[in-house]
Coordinates of C-alpha atoms and ligand atoms in Angstrom, one line a residue:
M38 CA -54.2 89.9 -76.2
S39 CA -51.2 91.8 -77.0
Y40 CA -47.7 90.6 -76.0
L41 CA -47.0 93.0 -73.2
F42 CA -42.9 92.7 -73.9
K43 CA -43.1 94.6 -77.0
D44 CA -40.5 94.2 -79.8
T45 CA -38.6 97.9 -79.5
E46 CA -34.9 97.9 -79.7
K47 CA -34.6 97.5 -75.9
A48 CA -36.8 94.7 -76.1
A49 CA -34.3 92.9 -78.5
H50 CA -31.4 94.0 -76.6
R51 CA -33.0 92.1 -73.4
L52 CA -33.6 89.0 -75.5
R53 CA -29.9 89.0 -76.4
L54 CA -29.0 88.9 -72.8
L55 CA -31.5 86.3 -72.1
A56 CA -30.1 84.3 -74.5
D57 CA -26.9 84.2 -73.1
V58 CA -28.7 83.5 -69.6
F59 CA -30.8 80.7 -70.7
A60 CA -28.4 78.7 -73.0
F61 CA -27.3 77.4 -69.5
S62 CA -30.7 75.2 -69.5
S63 CA -31.8 75.2 -73.3
R64 CA -28.5 73.8 -74.4
P65 CA -28.6 70.4 -72.0
F66 CA -32.1 70.1 -72.6
L67 CA -31.8 69.8 -76.3
Q68 CA -28.5 67.7 -76.0
T69 CA -30.8 65.5 -73.4
V70 CA -33.5 64.9 -75.6
V71 CA -32.4 65.1 -79.6
D72 CA -30.4 62.2 -80.1
T73 CA -30.5 62.0 -84.2
A74 CA -30.2 65.2 -86.4
P75 CA -34.0 66.1 -87.7
E76 CA -34.6 67.1 -90.9
M77 CA -37.0 70.3 -90.4
V78 CA -37.4 72.1 -86.8
I79 CA -39.2 74.9 -86.2
D80 CA -38.7 77.7 -83.0
L81 CA -41.7 79.3 -82.0
G82 CA -42.0 82.8 -80.8
C83 CA -38.2 82.9 -82.4
G84 CA -37.6 86.4 -81.5
P85 CA -34.3 88.0 -82.9
G86 CA -33.6 84.3 -83.8
H87 CA -30.9 83.4 -81.0
T88 CA -33.0 80.2 -79.9
T89 CA -33.2 79.5 -83.5
R90 CA -29.7 79.5 -84.0
L91 CA -28.7 77.4 -80.8
L92 CA -31.3 74.9 -81.9
A93 CA -29.9 74.6 -85.3
E94 CA -26.3 74.3 -83.8
V95 CA -27.2 71.7 -81.1
T96 CA -29.6 69.6 -83.1
Q97 CA -27.5 70.0 -86.4
C98 CA -30.9 69.8 -88.2
S99 CA -31.2 70.1 -92.1
Q100 CA -33.7 73.3 -91.9
A101 CA -34.6 75.5 -89.2
I102 CA -37.7 78.0 -89.6
G103 CA -38.4 80.5 -86.8
L104 CA -42.0 81.5 -86.6
D105 CA -42.7 85.1 -84.6
S106 CA -45.5 87.9 -84.9
S107 CA -42.9 90.8 -85.1
E108 CA -41.5 91.6 -88.0
H109 CA -39.0 94.0 -86.1
F110 CA -37.5 90.8 -84.6
L111 CA -37.8 88.6 -87.7
S112 CA -35.5 91.5 -89.7
L113 CA -33.1 91.0 -86.9
A114 CA -32.9 87.5 -87.2
R115 CA -32.4 87.1 -91.0
M116 CA -29.3 89.5 -91.0
I117 CA -27.4 86.7 -89.0
A118 CA -28.9 84.0 -90.5
P119 CA -26.9 80.9 -92.3
A120 CA -28.6 79.7 -95.3
H121 CA -30.6 76.5 -93.6
L122 CA -32.1 79.1 -91.3
S123 CA -35.2 81.2 -92.2
F124 CA -37.9 83.4 -90.6
V125 CA -41.5 83.7 -91.4
H126 CA -44.0 85.9 -90.0
H127 CA -46.8 83.9 -88.2
D128 CA -49.2 84.0 -85.3
V129 CA -48.3 80.6 -83.8
T130 CA -51.7 80.4 -82.0
Q131 CA -52.8 79.6 -85.5
T132 CA -52.5 76.1 -87.1
P133 CA -51.4 74.7 -89.8
F134 CA -47.9 76.4 -89.7
P135 CA -47.1 77.8 -93.0
T136 CA -44.2 75.4 -92.9
G137 CA -45.9 71.9 -93.2
P138 CA -45.1 69.1 -90.9
C139 CA -42.0 69.0 -89.1
D140 CA -39.5 66.6 -86.7
L141 CA -39.1 69.0 -84.1
I142 CA -41.0 71.9 -82.4
F143 CA -39.1 74.2 -79.8
C144 CA -40.5 77.1 -78.1
R145 CA -39.0 78.8 -74.8
L146 CA -40.9 81.4 -72.9
L147 CA -44.1 82.2 -75.3
L148 CA -46.9 79.9 -73.4
T149 CA -46.6 82.1 -70.5
H150 CA -47.9 85.2 -72.8
L151 CA -50.6 83.5 -74.7
Q152 CA -54.2 83.0 -73.9
E153 CA -55.7 79.1 -73.6
P154 CA -51.9 77.7 -73.6
L155 CA -52.8 74.1 -72.8
S156 CA -54.7 74.1 -75.9
V157 CA -52.6 76.1 -77.9
L158 CA -49.8 73.1 -77.0
E159 CA -52.1 70.4 -78.1
R160 CA -52.4 72.2 -81.4
W161 CA -48.6 72.4 -81.7
G162 CA -48.5 68.9 -81.4
T163 CA -50.6 68.3 -84.7
Q164 CA -48.1 70.0 -86.6
L165 CA -45.6 67.2 -85.9
R166 CA -44.7 64.3 -88.2
P167 CA -45.1 60.9 -86.4
Q168 CA -42.5 60.3 -83.7
G169 CA -41.5 64.1 -83.7
L170 CA -40.8 66.1 -80.5
L171 CA -42.7 69.2 -79.0
L172 CA -40.0 70.6 -76.5
V173 CA -41.3 73.5 -74.5
E174 CA -39.0 75.6 -71.8
E175 CA -41.0 78.0 -69.2
V176 CA -40.7 79.6 -65.8
E177 CA -41.7 77.0 -62.8
W178 CA -40.5 79.6 -60.3
I179 CA -37.9 82.4 -59.8
R180 CA -36.4 82.4 -55.9
T181 CA -35.2 85.5 -54.6
E182 CA -35.2 87.0 -51.3
H183 CA -33.7 90.3 -52.8
P184 CA -36.4 93.0 -52.1
L185 CA -36.1 94.9 -55.4
L186 CA -35.9 91.9 -57.3
R187 CA -38.7 90.4 -55.8
H188 CA -41.1 93.4 -55.8
Y189 CA -40.3 93.7 -59.6
L190 CA -41.4 89.8 -59.9
E191 CA -44.7 90.8 -58.0
I192 CA -45.2 93.6 -60.4
Q193 CA -44.7 91.5 -63.3
A194 CA -46.8 88.6 -62.3
A195 CA -49.6 90.9 -61.4
L196 CA -49.7 92.7 -64.8
L197 CA -49.5 89.1 -66.6
R198 CA -52.5 87.9 -64.4
Q199 CA -54.7 91.0 -65.2
Q200 CA -54.8 89.6 -68.9
A201 CA -55.5 85.9 -67.6
N202 CA -51.4 85.0 -68.1
E203 CA -49.3 83.3 -65.8
L204 CA -45.5 84.2 -65.1
Y205 CA -45.2 80.8 -63.4
I206 CA -47.0 78.6 -66.0
G207 CA -44.6 75.5 -65.3
P208 CA -46.9 74.0 -62.5
R209 CA -49.5 74.3 -65.0
L210 CA -47.8 72.6 -67.9
Q211 CA -46.7 69.9 -65.6
Q212 CA -50.3 68.8 -64.3
H213 CA -51.4 69.0 -68.0
Q214 CA -52.5 65.4 -69.4
V215 CA -52.1 65.8 -73.0
N216 CA -54.3 64.4 -75.5
D217 CA -53.8 60.7 -77.2
G218 CA -51.7 61.9 -80.0
L219 CA -49.1 62.9 -77.9
E220 CA -47.0 61.1 -75.2
R221 CA -44.9 62.9 -72.5
R222 CA -41.2 61.7 -72.5
L223 CA -39.7 63.9 -70.2
S224 CA -40.9 66.7 -67.6
H225 CA -38.4 68.2 -65.2
V226 CA -37.0 71.7 -63.6
Y227 CA -33.5 73.0 -64.4
H228 CA -31.9 75.4 -62.2
V229 CA -30.7 78.5 -63.8
P230 CA -28.2 80.6 -61.3
V231 CA -28.1 84.2 -62.6
S232 CA -26.2 87.1 -61.3
T233 CA -28.0 90.3 -59.5
A234 CA -26.8 92.3 -62.2
Q235 CA -28.0 90.1 -64.8
A236 CA -31.1 90.0 -63.5
A237 CA -31.5 93.5 -62.8
T238 CA -30.4 94.7 -66.1
M239 CA -33.1 92.0 -67.7
F240 CA -35.8 93.7 -65.7
S241 CA -34.7 97.2 -66.0
M242 CA -34.6 96.5 -69.9
N243 CA -38.2 95.0 -69.5
L244 CA -40.0 97.6 -67.6
P245 CA -40.0 100.5 -70.1
S246 CA -42.4 98.1 -72.5
W247 CA -44.9 98.1 -70.0
K248 CA -44.6 100.6 -67.4
H249 CA -47.3 103.0 -69.3
H250 CA -49.8 100.0 -69.5
P251 CA -53.3 101.5 -67.5
F252 CA -52.9 98.5 -65.0
I253 CA -49.6 99.5 -64.1
Q254 CA -50.1 103.2 -63.9
Q255 CA -53.3 102.5 -61.8
Q256 CA -51.6 100.4 -59.2
Y257 CA -48.2 101.2 -59.5
G258 CA -47.8 104.9 -60.8
G259 CA -46.4 106.6 -57.8
S260 CA -43.6 104.0 -57.6
I261 CA -42.9 102.6 -61.1
D262 CA -40.2 105.5 -61.7
Q263 CA -38.3 104.9 -58.8
I264 CA -38.3 100.9 -59.2
E265 CA -36.9 101.5 -62.9
Q266 CA -34.2 103.9 -61.5
D267 CA -33.3 101.4 -58.6
L268 CA -32.8 98.7 -61.2
H269 CA -30.5 100.8 -63.3
A270 CA -28.4 101.6 -60.0
L271 CA -28.6 97.7 -59.2
A272 CA -27.6 96.4 -62.9
N273 CA -24.6 99.0 -62.8
D274 CA -23.4 98.3 -59.2
A275 CA -24.5 94.7 -58.2
I276 CA -21.8 92.0 -57.7
G277 CA -24.0 89.7 -55.9
E278 CA -24.2 86.0 -57.2
G279 CA -27.1 83.3 -56.1
E280 CA -29.4 85.9 -54.7
I281 CA -31.8 84.6 -57.8
V282 CA -32.3 81.3 -59.1
W283 CA -34.8 80.4 -62.0
G284 CA -36.5 77.1 -62.0
M285 CA -37.0 76.6 -65.8
R286 CA -39.5 73.5 -66.4
Q287 CA -38.6 71.8 -69.3
L288 CA -40.9 69.1 -71.2
A289 CA -40.5 66.7 -74.0
Y290 CA -43.5 65.3 -76.1
E291 CA -43.5 63.0 -78.9
R292 CA -46.0 62.4 -81.3
K293 CA -47.5 59.0 -81.5
Ligands
SAM272 C1 -40.3 86.2 -74.4 S1 -40.0 86.3 -76.1 C2 -38.9 85.1 -76.0 C3 -38.2 84.8 -77.3 C4 -37.4 83.3 -77.4 N1 -38.2 82.3 -77.9 C5 -36.5 83.4 -76.5 O1 -36.4 82.5 -75.6 O2 -35.6 83.9 -76.6 C6 -41.5 85.7 -76.8 C7 -41.2 86.0 -78.2 O3 -42.8 85.4 -78.7 C8 -43.4 86.4 -79.9 N2 -44.7 86.2 -79.6 C9 -45.7 86.6 -79.0 N3 -46.7 86.1 -79.0 C10 -46.7 85.6 -80.4 C11 -47.6 84.8 -81.1 N4 -48.9 84.6 -81.0 N5 -47.0 84.3 -82.7 C12 -45.9 84.4 -82.8 N6 -44.9 84.9 -81.9 C13 -45.6 85.6 -80.7 C14 -42.7 87.8 -79.4 O4 -42.7 88.5 -80.5 C15 -41.3 87.5 -78.9 O5 -40.4 87.4 -79.9

């Protein structure tokens, strides 16, 4: 099943903005769970490397490796990588990873796009050294009363659902009992306030990646261009704060 949000220039710009927004939750998450500098850390679905750089900065690791299936994103990541960061092409649903075992695995906003995410999560745990940490950050909920933002989210959720993915995968991760090789150390929801303009910008940058998808054309073909225009206008004009909040499920597992 394909990654719906694509790896175009616009998608890379969206991930730049997303990195600024979600550093708000990822930074304190990493600071809370990592107390000694790990030797080797891996960032799964690293995209253009924003999460990998954050991970390296906060953990003070000796080596950080980003894995992603997009050559375009990897080439962008390599352009601004210090010597102890490297980026490797790999489908992260496949184990073993090409890196060998590591001390810490981080993954943000990818399980929501994968088939059979719970069994993938279990496989990731096998790539850790003993006492290694697996850290996952995914969407639990997005709360908004703004009609346009709500409507966009309903469409995005429906699109993911029709290929058996879940936009709000956090509750499923929370309910999942991991196998004997892993122990859950932490699970909570971190609230991320996002301005209306930031949300509308991220949404309007994402929409071109999937608006021509057959499901969208069939279900929303008559209105999707107008929704895109309205999101652009909102991105430019909105001054609202507190109209949309993300709940990010943060989970930490330790390998026994
Ligand atoms: C929503 S982006 C998240 C990027 C980054 N983790 C962040 O939070 O900014 C998902 C990333 O996962 C990558 N991806 C999707 N499916 C993948 C797979 N099977 N293996 C490796 N990378 C994948 C995409 O190319 C994209 O860079």
